[in-house]
PDB file of C-alpha atoms in Angstrom:
ATOM      1  CA  UNK A   1      41.549 138.714 -70.080  1.00 46.00           C
ATOM      2  CA  UNK A   2      42.454 141.892 -71.955  1.00 46.00           C
ATOM      3  CA  UNK A   3      45.259 141.934 -74.468  1.00 46.00           C
ATOM      4  CA  UNK A   4      47.882 144.581 -73.856  1.00 44.00           C
ATOM      5  CA  UNK A   5      50.315 145.949 -76.414  1.00 43.00           C
ATOM      6  CA  UNK A   6      53.885 145.336 -75.381  1.00 45.00           C
ATOM      7  CA  UNK A   7      54.888 148.698 -76.744  1.00 42.00           C
ATOM      8  CA  UNK A   8      52.594 150.268 -74.169  1.00 41.00           C
ATOM      9  CA  UNK A   9      49.978 151.137 -76.754  1.00 43.00           C
ATOM     10  CA  UNK A  10      46.287 151.387 -76.028  1.00 43.00           C
ATOM     11  CA  UNK A  11      44.704 148.438 -74.301  1.00 51.00           C
ATOM     12  CA  UNK A  12      42.426 146.424 -76.565  1.00 60.00           C
ATOM     13  CA  UNK A  13      39.804 144.080 -75.230  1.00 73.00           C
ATOM     14  CA  UNK A  14      40.266 141.699 -78.104  1.00 87.00           C
ATOM     15  CA  UNK A  15      41.697 138.346 -77.164  1.00 94.00           C
ATOM     16  CA  UNK A  16      44.796 137.184 -79.003  1.00 97.00           C
ATOM     17  CA  UNK A  17      45.933 133.684 -79.862  1.00 98.00           C
ATOM     18  CA  UNK A  18      48.904 131.885 -81.334  1.00 98.00           C
ATOM     19  CA  UNK A  19      48.339 128.716 -83.384  1.00 98.00           C
ATOM     20  CA  UNK A  20      51.336 126.372 -83.384  1.00 98.00           C
ATOM     21  CA  UNK A  21      50.889 123.529 -85.892  1.00 97.00           C
ATOM     22  CA  UNK A  22      52.963 122.105 -88.743  1.00 95.00           C
ATOM     23  CA  UNK A  23      49.869 121.019 -90.702  1.00 94.00           C
ATOM     24  CA  UNK A  24      48.503 123.570 -93.194  1.00 94.00           C
ATOM     25  CA  UNK A  25      44.927 122.262 -93.069  1.00 96.00           C
ATOM     26  CA  UNK A  26      44.880 122.401 -89.257  1.00 96.00           C
ATOM     27  CA  UNK A  27      46.311 125.915 -89.229  1.00 97.00           C
ATOM     28  CA  UNK A  28      43.550 127.066 -91.591  1.00 96.00           C
ATOM     29  CA  UNK A  29      40.798 125.455 -89.520  1.00 97.00           C
ATOM     30  CA  UNK A  30      42.131 126.730 -86.185  1.00 97.00           C
ATOM     31  CA  UNK A  31      42.481 130.210 -87.699  1.00 96.00           C
ATOM     32  CA  UNK A  32      38.825 130.114 -88.841  1.00 96.00           C
ATOM     33  CA  UNK A  33      37.594 128.845 -85.448  1.00 96.00           C
ATOM     34  CA  UNK A  34      39.420 131.692 -83.684  1.00 97.00           C
ATOM     35  CA  UNK A  35      38.320 134.295 -86.255  1.00 94.00           C
ATOM     36  CA  UNK A  36      34.690 133.276 -85.790  1.00 94.00           C
ATOM     37  CA  UNK A  37      35.060 133.993 -82.070  1.00 94.00           C
ATOM     38  CA  UNK A  38      36.590 137.404 -82.794  1.00 94.00           C
ATOM     39  CA  UNK A  39      40.009 136.326 -81.546  1.00 96.00           C
ATOM     40  CA  UNK A  40      42.977 137.937 -83.316  1.00 97.00           C
ATOM     41  CA  UNK A  41      45.351 135.171 -84.218  1.00 97.00           C
ATOM     42  CA  UNK A  42      48.696 134.383 -85.752  1.00 97.00           C
ATOM     43  CA  UNK A  43      50.039 130.995 -86.835  1.00 98.00           C
ATOM     44  CA  UNK A  44      53.511 129.492 -86.739  1.00 98.00           C
ATOM     45  CA  UNK A  45      54.650 126.129 -88.034  1.00 98.00           C
ATOM     46  CA  UNK A  46      56.692 124.600 -85.234  1.00 98.00           C
ATOM     47  CA  UNK A  47      57.708 124.945 -81.590  1.00 98.00           C
ATOM     48  CA  UNK A  48      60.878 126.905 -82.358  1.00 98.00           C
ATOM     49  CA  UNK A  49      58.891 129.602 -84.185  1.00 98.00           C
ATOM     50  CA  UNK A  50      56.541 129.748 -81.192  1.00 98.00           C
ATOM     51  CA  UNK A  51      59.484 130.386 -78.880  1.00 98.00           C
ATOM     52  CA  UNK A  52      61.065 132.884 -81.319  1.00 98.00           C
ATOM     53  CA  UNK A  53      57.874 134.944 -81.657  1.00 98.00           C
ATOM     54  CA  UNK A  54      57.820 135.299 -77.855  1.00 98.00           C
ATOM     55  CA  UNK A  55      61.515 136.215 -77.840  1.00 97.00           C
ATOM     56  CA  UNK A  56      60.638 139.031 -80.248  1.00 96.00           C
ATOM     57  CA  UNK A  57      58.394 140.460 -77.539  1.00 95.00           C
ATOM     58  CA  UNK A  58      54.945 139.309 -78.574  1.00 96.00           C
ATOM     59  CA  UNK A  59      52.571 137.699 -76.105  1.00 96.00           C
ATOM     60  CA  UNK A  60      49.187 136.071 -76.540  1.00 97.00           C
ATOM     61  CA  UNK A  61      46.237 135.287 -74.288  1.00 97.00           C
ATOM     62  CA  UNK A  62      45.998 131.773 -75.714  1.00 98.00           C
ATOM     63  CA  UNK A  63      48.427 129.380 -77.369  1.00 98.00           C
ATOM     64  CA  UNK A  64      47.050 126.354 -79.244  1.00 98.00           C
ATOM     65  CA  UNK A  65      50.007 123.968 -79.247  1.00 98.00           C
ATOM     66  CA  UNK A  66      50.244 120.891 -81.458  1.00 96.00           C
ATOM     67  CA  UNK A  67      52.395 118.057 -80.094  1.00 95.00           C
ATOM     68  CA  UNK A  68      54.163 116.482 -83.071  1.00 92.00           C
ATOM     69  CA  UNK A  69      56.113 119.048 -85.048  1.00 94.00           C
ATOM     70  CA  UNK A  70      59.502 119.074 -86.747  1.00 92.00           C
ATOM     71  CA  UNK A  71      62.424 121.222 -85.505  1.00 96.00           C
ATOM     72  CA  UNK A  72      60.898 121.574 -82.024  1.00 97.00           C
ATOM     73  CA  UNK A  73      57.847 119.651 -80.802  1.00 96.00           C
ATOM     74  CA  UNK A  74      55.042 120.934 -78.591  1.00 97.00           C
ATOM     75  CA  UNK A  75      56.385 119.387 -75.403  1.00 97.00           C
ATOM     76  CA  UNK A  76      59.761 121.105 -75.715  1.00 97.00           C
ATOM     77  CA  UNK A  77      58.218 124.395 -76.848  1.00 98.00           C
ATOM     78  CA  UNK A  78      55.811 124.411 -73.874  1.00 98.00           C
ATOM     79  CA  UNK A  79      58.696 123.709 -71.505  1.00 98.00           C
ATOM     80  CA  UNK A  80      60.777 126.539 -72.946  1.00 98.00           C
ATOM     81  CA  UNK A  81      57.920 129.039 -72.906  1.00 98.00           C
ATOM     82  CA  UNK A  82      57.254 128.301 -69.229  1.00 98.00           C
ATOM     83  CA  UNK A  83      60.964 128.640 -68.466  1.00 97.00           C
ATOM     84  CA  UNK A  84      60.871 132.029 -70.187  1.00 97.00           C
ATOM     85  CA  UNK A  85      58.127 133.029 -67.749  1.00 97.00           C
ATOM     86  CA  UNK A  86      55.270 132.928 -70.256  1.00 97.00           C
ATOM     87  CA  UNK A  87      52.059 132.586 -68.226  1.00 95.00           C
ATOM     88  CA  UNK A  88      49.613 132.530 -71.176  1.00 96.00           C
ATOM     89  CA  UNK A  89      46.999 129.778 -71.377  1.00 97.00           C
ATOM     90  CA  UNK A  90      48.654 126.982 -73.330  1.00 98.00           C
ATOM     91  CA  UNK A  91      46.243 124.357 -74.627  1.00 98.00           C
ATOM     92  CA  UNK A  92      47.780 121.238 -76.092  1.00 97.00           C
ATOM     93  CA  UNK A  93      45.941 119.914 -79.112  1.00 94.00           C
ATOM     94  CA  UNK A  94      46.962 116.526 -80.431  1.00 90.00           C
ATOM     95  CA  UNK A  95      45.855 113.265 -81.972  1.00 84.00           C
ATOM     96  CA  UNK A  96      47.894 111.234 -79.495  1.00 74.00           C
ATOM     97  CA  UNK A  97      45.763 109.003 -77.329  1.00 73.00           C
ATOM     98  CA  UNK A  98      48.306 107.199 -75.116  1.00 81.00           C
ATOM     99  CA  UNK A  99      47.949 108.375 -71.532  1.00 87.00           C
ATOM    100  CA  UNK A 100      51.706 108.423 -71.016  1.00 90.00           C
ATOM    101  CA  UNK A 101      52.289 110.740 -73.986  1.00 89.00           C
ATOM    102  CA  UNK A 102      49.472 113.062 -72.993  1.00 93.00           C
ATOM    103  CA  UNK A 103      50.765 113.186 -69.413  1.00 94.00           C
ATOM    104  CA  UNK A 104      54.243 114.139 -70.613  1.00 95.00           C
ATOM    105  CA  UNK A 105      52.716 116.949 -72.668  1.00 96.00           C
ATOM    106  CA  UNK A 106      50.610 118.185 -69.739  1.00 96.00           C
ATOM    107  CA  UNK A 107      53.583 118.019 -67.355  1.00 97.00           C
ATOM    108  CA  UNK A 108      55.578 120.237 -69.715  1.00 97.00           C
ATOM    109  CA  UNK A 109      53.270 123.049 -68.595  1.00 97.00           C
ATOM    110  CA  UNK A 110      49.893 122.868 -70.341  1.00 97.00           C
ATOM    111  CA  UNK A 111      46.817 124.482 -68.826  1.00 97.00           C
ATOM    112  CA  UNK A 112      44.498 122.295 -70.884  1.00 96.00           C
ATOM    113  CA  UNK A 113      44.572 119.438 -73.353  1.00 95.00           C
ATOM    114  CA  UNK A 114      42.113 118.667 -76.141  1.00 94.00           C
ATOM    115  CA  UNK A 115      42.088 115.785 -78.556  1.00 92.00           C
ATOM    116  CA  UNK A 116      42.080 116.723 -82.227  1.00 92.00           C
ATOM    117  CA  UNK A 117      40.169 117.517 -84.322  1.00 93.00           C
ATOM    118  CA  UNK A 118      39.459 120.832 -82.657  1.00 94.00           C
ATOM    119  CA  UNK A 119      35.817 121.869 -82.748  1.00 94.00           C
ATOM    120  CA  UNK A 120      34.066 125.070 -81.772  1.00 95.00           C
ATOM    121  CA  UNK A 121      32.805 123.554 -78.519  1.00 95.00           C
ATOM    122  CA  UNK A 122      36.300 122.345 -77.537  1.00 95.00           C
ATOM    123  CA  UNK A 123      37.721 125.790 -78.242  1.00 96.00           C
ATOM    124  CA  UNK A 124      34.985 127.478 -76.229  1.00 95.00           C
ATOM    125  CA  UNK A 125      35.709 125.199 -73.267  1.00 95.00           C
ATOM    126  CA  UNK A 126      39.401 126.194 -73.468  1.00 95.00           C
ATOM    127  CA  UNK A 127      38.484 129.889 -73.534  1.00 94.00           C
ATOM    128  CA  UNK A 128      36.175 129.519 -70.538  1.00 92.00           C
ATOM    129  CA  UNK A 129      39.193 128.350 -68.583  1.00 90.00           C
ATOM    130  CA  UNK A 130      40.966 131.619 -69.366  1.00 86.00           C
ATOM    131  CA  UNK A 131      38.045 133.741 -68.240  1.00 69.00           C
ATOM    132  CA  UNK A 132      36.843 131.433 -65.474  1.00 58.00           C
TER     133      UNK A 132
ATOM    134  CA  UNK B   1       8.345 121.529-106.995  1.00 70.00           C
ATOM    135  CA  UNK B   2      10.345 124.411-108.406  1.00 91.00           C
ATOM    136  CA  UNK B   3      13.958 124.165-109.517  1.00 93.00           C
ATOM    137  CA  UNK B   4      15.388 125.509-106.242  1.00 94.00           C
ATOM    138  CA  UNK B   5      13.460 122.972-104.182  1.00 95.00           C
ATOM    139  CA  UNK B   6      14.539 120.186-106.530  1.00 95.00           C
ATOM    140  CA  UNK B   7      18.181 121.160-106.232  1.00 95.00           C
ATOM    141  CA  UNK B   8      17.915 121.530-102.472  1.00 96.00           C
ATOM    142  CA  UNK B   9      16.343 118.070-102.248  1.00 96.00           C
ATOM    143  CA  UNK B  10      19.188 116.669-104.369  1.00 96.00           C
ATOM    144  CA  UNK B  11      21.715 118.400-102.138  1.00 96.00           C
ATOM    145  CA  UNK B  12      20.184 116.993 -98.941  1.00 96.00           C
ATOM    146  CA  UNK B  13      20.015 113.475-100.379  1.00 96.00           C
ATOM    147  CA  UNK B  14      23.579 113.642-101.646  1.00 97.00           C
ATOM    148  CA  UNK B  15      24.896 115.082 -98.374  1.00 96.00           C
ATOM    149  CA  UNK B  16      23.130 112.397 -96.385  1.00 96.00           C
ATOM    150  CA  UNK B  17      24.604 109.677 -98.599  1.00 97.00           C
ATOM    151  CA  UNK B  18      28.126 111.062 -98.083  1.00 97.00           C
ATOM    152  CA  UNK B  19      27.689 110.679 -94.338  1.00 96.00           C
ATOM    153  CA  UNK B  20      25.944 107.329 -94.582  1.00 96.00           C
ATOM    154  CA  UNK B  21      28.663 105.882 -96.826  1.00 97.00           C
ATOM    155  CA  UNK B  22      31.355 107.139 -94.490  1.00 96.00           C
ATOM    156  CA  UNK B  23      32.992 109.563 -96.907  1.00 97.00           C
ATOM    157  CA  UNK B  24      32.654 112.346 -94.351  1.00 97.00           C
ATOM    158  CA  UNK B  25      31.873 112.436 -90.657  1.00 96.00           C
ATOM    159  CA  UNK B  26      30.613 115.024 -88.196  1.00 95.00           C
ATOM    160  CA  UNK B  27      33.840 117.023 -88.412  1.00 95.00           C
ATOM    161  CA  UNK B  28      32.891 117.961 -92.007  1.00 96.00           C
ATOM    162  CA  UNK B  29      29.549 119.251 -90.733  1.00 95.00           C
ATOM    163  CA  UNK B  30      31.477 121.299 -88.140  1.00 94.00           C
ATOM    164  CA  UNK B  31      33.459 122.920 -90.953  1.00 94.00           C
ATOM    165  CA  UNK B  32      30.294 123.731 -92.896  1.00 93.00           C
ATOM    166  CA  UNK B  33      28.966 125.480 -89.785  1.00 92.00           C
ATOM    167  CA  UNK B  34      32.105 127.647 -89.668  1.00 92.00           C
ATOM    168  CA  UNK B  35      31.263 129.089 -93.078  1.00 90.00           C
ATOM    169  CA  UNK B  36      29.416 132.410 -92.969  1.00 86.00           C
ATOM    170  CA  UNK B  37      29.070 135.733 -94.844  1.00 83.00           C
ATOM    171  CA  UNK B  38      32.580 136.708 -93.726  1.00 83.00           C
ATOM    172  CA  UNK B  39      34.048 133.518 -95.162  1.00 87.00           C
ATOM    173  CA  UNK B  40      31.581 132.255 -97.789  1.00 88.00           C
ATOM    174  CA  UNK B  41      34.159 130.013 -99.485  1.00 92.00           C
ATOM    175  CA  UNK B  42      35.742 128.550 -96.386  1.00 95.00           C
ATOM    176  CA  UNK B  43      34.788 124.918 -96.999  1.00 96.00           C
ATOM    177  CA  UNK B  44      35.896 124.950-100.647  1.00 96.00           C
ATOM    178  CA  UNK B  45      39.179 126.617 -99.645  1.00 96.00           C
ATOM    179  CA  UNK B  46      40.006 124.209 -96.853  1.00 97.00           C
ATOM    180  CA  UNK B  47      39.015 121.192 -98.948  1.00 97.00           C
ATOM    181  CA  UNK B  48      41.195 122.442-101.835  1.00 97.00           C
ATOM    182  CA  UNK B  49      44.083 122.845 -99.424  1.00 97.00           C
ATOM    183  CA  UNK B  50      43.464 119.329 -98.157  1.00 97.00           C
ATOM    184  CA  UNK B  51      43.532 117.875-101.676  1.00 97.00           C
ATOM    185  CA  UNK B  52      46.760 119.739-102.512  1.00 96.00           C
ATOM    186  CA  UNK B  53      48.257 118.403 -99.308  1.00 95.00           C
ATOM    187  CA  UNK B  54      47.003 114.889-100.144  1.00 96.00           C
ATOM    188  CA  UNK B  55      48.655 114.880-103.534  1.00 97.00           C
ATOM    189  CA  UNK B  56      51.956 116.097-102.153  1.00 96.00           C
ATOM    190  CA  UNK B  57      51.948 113.554 -99.327  1.00 97.00           C
ATOM    191  CA  UNK B  58      50.903 110.656-101.598  1.00 97.00           C
ATOM    192  CA  UNK B  59      53.796 111.535-103.928  1.00 96.00           C
ATOM    193  CA  UNK B  60      56.184 111.600-100.955  1.00 95.00           C
ATOM    194  CA  UNK B  61      54.964 108.181 -99.823  1.00 96.00           C
ATOM    195  CA  UNK B  62      55.253 106.713-103.337  1.00 96.00           C
ATOM    196  CA  UNK B  63      58.800 108.045-103.744  1.00 95.00           C
ATOM    197  CA  UNK B  64      59.872 106.741-100.354  1.00 95.00           C
ATOM    198  CA  UNK B  65      58.390 103.296-101.072  1.00 95.00           C
ATOM    199  CA  UNK B  66      60.125 103.127-104.455  1.00 93.00           C
ATOM    200  CA  UNK B  67      63.601 103.322-102.925  1.00 89.00           C
ATOM    201  CA  UNK B  68      65.336 100.111-103.966  1.00 80.00           C
ATOM    202  CA  UNK B  69      68.227 100.869-101.573  1.00 84.00           C
ATOM    203  CA  UNK B  70      65.916 100.325 -98.642  1.00 89.00           C
ATOM    204  CA  UNK B  71      62.684 102.006 -97.684  1.00 92.00           C
ATOM    205  CA  UNK B  72      62.812 104.661 -94.992  1.00 94.00           C
ATOM    206  CA  UNK B  73      59.617 103.627 -93.199  1.00 95.00           C
ATOM    207  CA  UNK B  74      59.973 106.527 -90.768  1.00 93.00           C
ATOM    208  CA  UNK B  75      59.719 108.909 -93.692  1.00 93.00           C
ATOM    209  CA  UNK B  76      56.656 107.103 -95.084  1.00 96.00           C
ATOM    210  CA  UNK B  77      55.087 107.105 -91.629  1.00 94.00           C
ATOM    211  CA  UNK B  78      55.711 110.837 -91.222  1.00 92.00           C
ATOM    212  CA  UNK B  79      53.731 111.520 -94.411  1.00 95.00           C
ATOM    213  CA  UNK B  80      50.950 109.136 -93.408  1.00 96.00           C
ATOM    214  CA  UNK B  81      50.780 110.829 -89.999  1.00 92.00           C
ATOM    215  CA  UNK B  82      50.359 114.232 -91.684  1.00 93.00           C
ATOM    216  CA  UNK B  83      47.645 112.900 -93.980  1.00 95.00           C
ATOM    217  CA  UNK B  84      45.851 111.229 -91.084  1.00 94.00           C
ATOM    218  CA  UNK B  85      45.905 114.559 -89.254  1.00 93.00           C
ATOM    219  CA  UNK B  86      44.518 116.586 -92.163  1.00 95.00           C
ATOM    220  CA  UNK B  87      41.880 114.024 -93.096  1.00 96.00           C
ATOM    221  CA  UNK B  88      40.713 113.818 -89.497  1.00 95.00           C
ATOM    222  CA  UNK B  89      40.499 117.624 -89.307  1.00 95.00           C
ATOM    223  CA  UNK B  90      38.268 117.956 -92.345  1.00 96.00           C
ATOM    224  CA  UNK B  91      36.181 114.903 -91.560  1.00 97.00           C
ATOM    225  CA  UNK B  92      37.439 112.736 -94.425  1.00 97.00           C
ATOM    226  CA  UNK B  93      36.664 109.542 -92.538  1.00 97.00           C
ATOM    227  CA  UNK B  94      37.515 106.915 -95.158  1.00 97.00           C
ATOM    228  CA  UNK B  95      40.846 108.560 -95.989  1.00 97.00           C
ATOM    229  CA  UNK B  96      41.627 108.791 -92.271  1.00 96.00           C
ATOM    230  CA  UNK B  97      40.799 105.109 -91.724  1.00 96.00           C
ATOM    231  CA  UNK B  98      42.998 104.133 -94.664  1.00 96.00           C
ATOM    232  CA  UNK B  99      45.830 106.078 -93.018  1.00 96.00           C
ATOM    233  CA  UNK B 100      45.327 104.281 -89.710  1.00 94.00           C
ATOM    234  CA  UNK B 101      45.778 100.924 -91.450  1.00 95.00           C
ATOM    235  CA  UNK B 102      48.747 102.321 -93.361  1.00 96.00           C
ATOM    236  CA  UNK B 103      50.549 103.318 -90.153  1.00 94.00           C
ATOM    237  CA  UNK B 104      50.507  99.759 -88.810  1.00 95.00           C
ATOM    238  CA  UNK B 105      52.218  98.514 -91.962  1.00 96.00           C
ATOM    239  CA  UNK B 106      54.823 101.282 -91.617  1.00 96.00           C
ATOM    240  CA  UNK B 107      55.438 100.194 -88.043  1.00 94.00           C
ATOM    241  CA  UNK B 108      55.801  96.577 -89.182  1.00 96.00           C
ATOM    242  CA  UNK B 109      58.136  97.790 -91.964  1.00 95.00           C
ATOM    243  CA  UNK B 110      56.061  95.806 -94.437  1.00 95.00           C
ATOM    244  CA  UNK B 111      56.696  97.243 -97.917  1.00 95.00           C
ATOM    245  CA  UNK B 112      54.022  95.174 -99.692  1.00 95.00           C
ATOM    246  CA  UNK B 113      51.452  96.099 -97.085  1.00 96.00           C
ATOM    247  CA  UNK B 114      52.441  99.749 -97.401  1.00 96.00           C
ATOM    248  CA  UNK B 115      52.091  99.675-101.175  1.00 96.00           C
ATOM    249  CA  UNK B 116      48.594  98.183-100.847  1.00 97.00           C
ATOM    250  CA  UNK B 117      47.682 100.879 -98.345  1.00 97.00           C
ATOM    251  CA  UNK B 118      49.055 103.573-100.625  1.00 97.00           C
ATOM    252  CA  UNK B 119      46.751 102.275-103.356  1.00 97.00           C
ATOM    253  CA  UNK B 120      43.843 102.337-100.928  1.00 97.00           C
ATOM    254  CA  UNK B 121      44.602 105.875 -99.746  1.00 97.00           C
ATOM    255  CA  UNK B 122      44.922 107.078-103.354  1.00 97.00           C
ATOM    256  CA  UNK B 123      41.633 105.403-104.248  1.00 98.00           C
ATOM    257  CA  UNK B 124      39.776 106.916-101.261  1.00 97.00           C
ATOM    258  CA  UNK B 125      41.204 110.351-101.984  1.00 97.00           C
ATOM    259  CA  UNK B 126      40.007 110.178-105.643  1.00 97.00           C
ATOM    260  CA  UNK B 127      36.544 109.014-104.633  1.00 97.00           C
ATOM    261  CA  UNK B 128      36.240 111.773-102.038  1.00 98.00           C
ATOM    262  CA  UNK B 129      37.468 114.407-104.466  1.00 97.00           C
ATOM    263  CA  UNK B 130      34.747 113.454-106.967  1.00 97.00           C
ATOM    264  CA  UNK B 131      32.068 113.338-104.298  1.00 98.00           C
ATOM    265  CA  UNK B 132      32.954 116.755-102.870  1.00 97.00           C
ATOM    266  CA  UNK B 133      33.209 118.309-106.324  1.00 97.00           C
ATOM    267  CA  UNK B 134      29.654 117.090-106.968  1.00 97.00           C
ATOM    268  CA  UNK B 135      28.552 118.546-103.631  1.00 96.00           C
ATOM    269  CA  UNK B 136      30.120 121.932-104.379  1.00 96.00           C
ATOM    270  CA  UNK B 137      28.587 121.954-107.889  1.00 96.00           C
ATOM    271  CA  UNK B 138      25.149 121.369-106.364  1.00 96.00           C
ATOM    272  CA  UNK B 139      25.781 124.263-103.969  1.00 94.00           C
ATOM    273  CA  UNK B 140      26.705 126.556-106.866  1.00 95.00           C
ATOM    274  CA  UNK B 141      23.592 125.517-108.784  1.00 96.00           C
ATOM    275  CA  UNK B 142      21.358 126.244-105.778  1.00 95.00           C
ATOM    276  CA  UNK B 143      22.930 129.677-105.296  1.00 94.00           C
ATOM    277  CA  UNK B 144      22.732 130.450-109.026  1.00 95.00           C
ATOM    278  CA  UNK B 145      19.029 129.573-108.969  1.00 94.00           C
ATOM    279  CA  UNK B 146      18.554 132.076-106.125  1.00 94.00           C
ATOM    280  CA  UNK B 147      18.184 129.546-103.336  1.00 93.00           C
ATOM    281  CA  UNK B 148      20.034 128.986-100.091  1.00 92.00           C
ATOM    282  CA  UNK B 149      22.069 125.946 -99.171  1.00 91.00           C
ATOM    283  CA  UNK B 150      20.181 123.697 -96.727  1.00 90.00           C
ATOM    284  CA  UNK B 151      21.835 122.855 -93.410  1.00 84.00           C
ATOM    285  CA  UNK B 152      22.141 119.089 -93.120  1.00 81.00           C
ATOM    286  CA  UNK B 153      22.774 118.049 -89.559  1.00 73.00           C
TER     287      UNK B 153
END
């Protein structure tokens, strides 16, 4: 999926991603995983910032969404992004293991769900779903 | 055996012992594989960030548990949850396991249990810090001697 500048600039074939996680260590690791795959990425620290960055006009091919975050959690952020018409691949990434909690997250509008910690192979399987 | 080989042997043995003793798990190996010429200091940087985070969170937990007015267990649990997340992400298995135990005492609102767990978490964090500092020193010595760091799977 090619990334397109919202300002109508030249089309780049580089994938773009948004990391949404309140944990600094996780943000650093997810950033490195994406960088290693040549994916341009930006990180925000909670669901509200994820919604705000979309309100400012930015879009991404992939959103890695943590579940538990202050201010606005991943479930609410996913719901709002879908309501805004955001069709990007949203992959939920969480440590939660209860089926009920995971289901609620998925039903908010996820395209994929992966249990943390995120590894290269998990990320690649998410990306294959975008291109597949 | 020349000095590089000796150091590499030491590194492999030490690395293996870290895994065997449960200080780190496969997630740590995953992080080491992410390091390359474009990010040669990635592991040291992420581990340093983790230790900074650890210290801050441990202080938060200690302060919350000291409250004589009544402990806010939700606040303690929030910090433990963060630490469990970071430790899991870098493969700090013993710290992560200590956090898992800690969370059950938070849920039970058991202050004594929480204080014991805080001690355990602090202890595991100190042990890990020493172990990883030794590992990184060995890496530096290998590089300084002109060798390359072995990949330990």
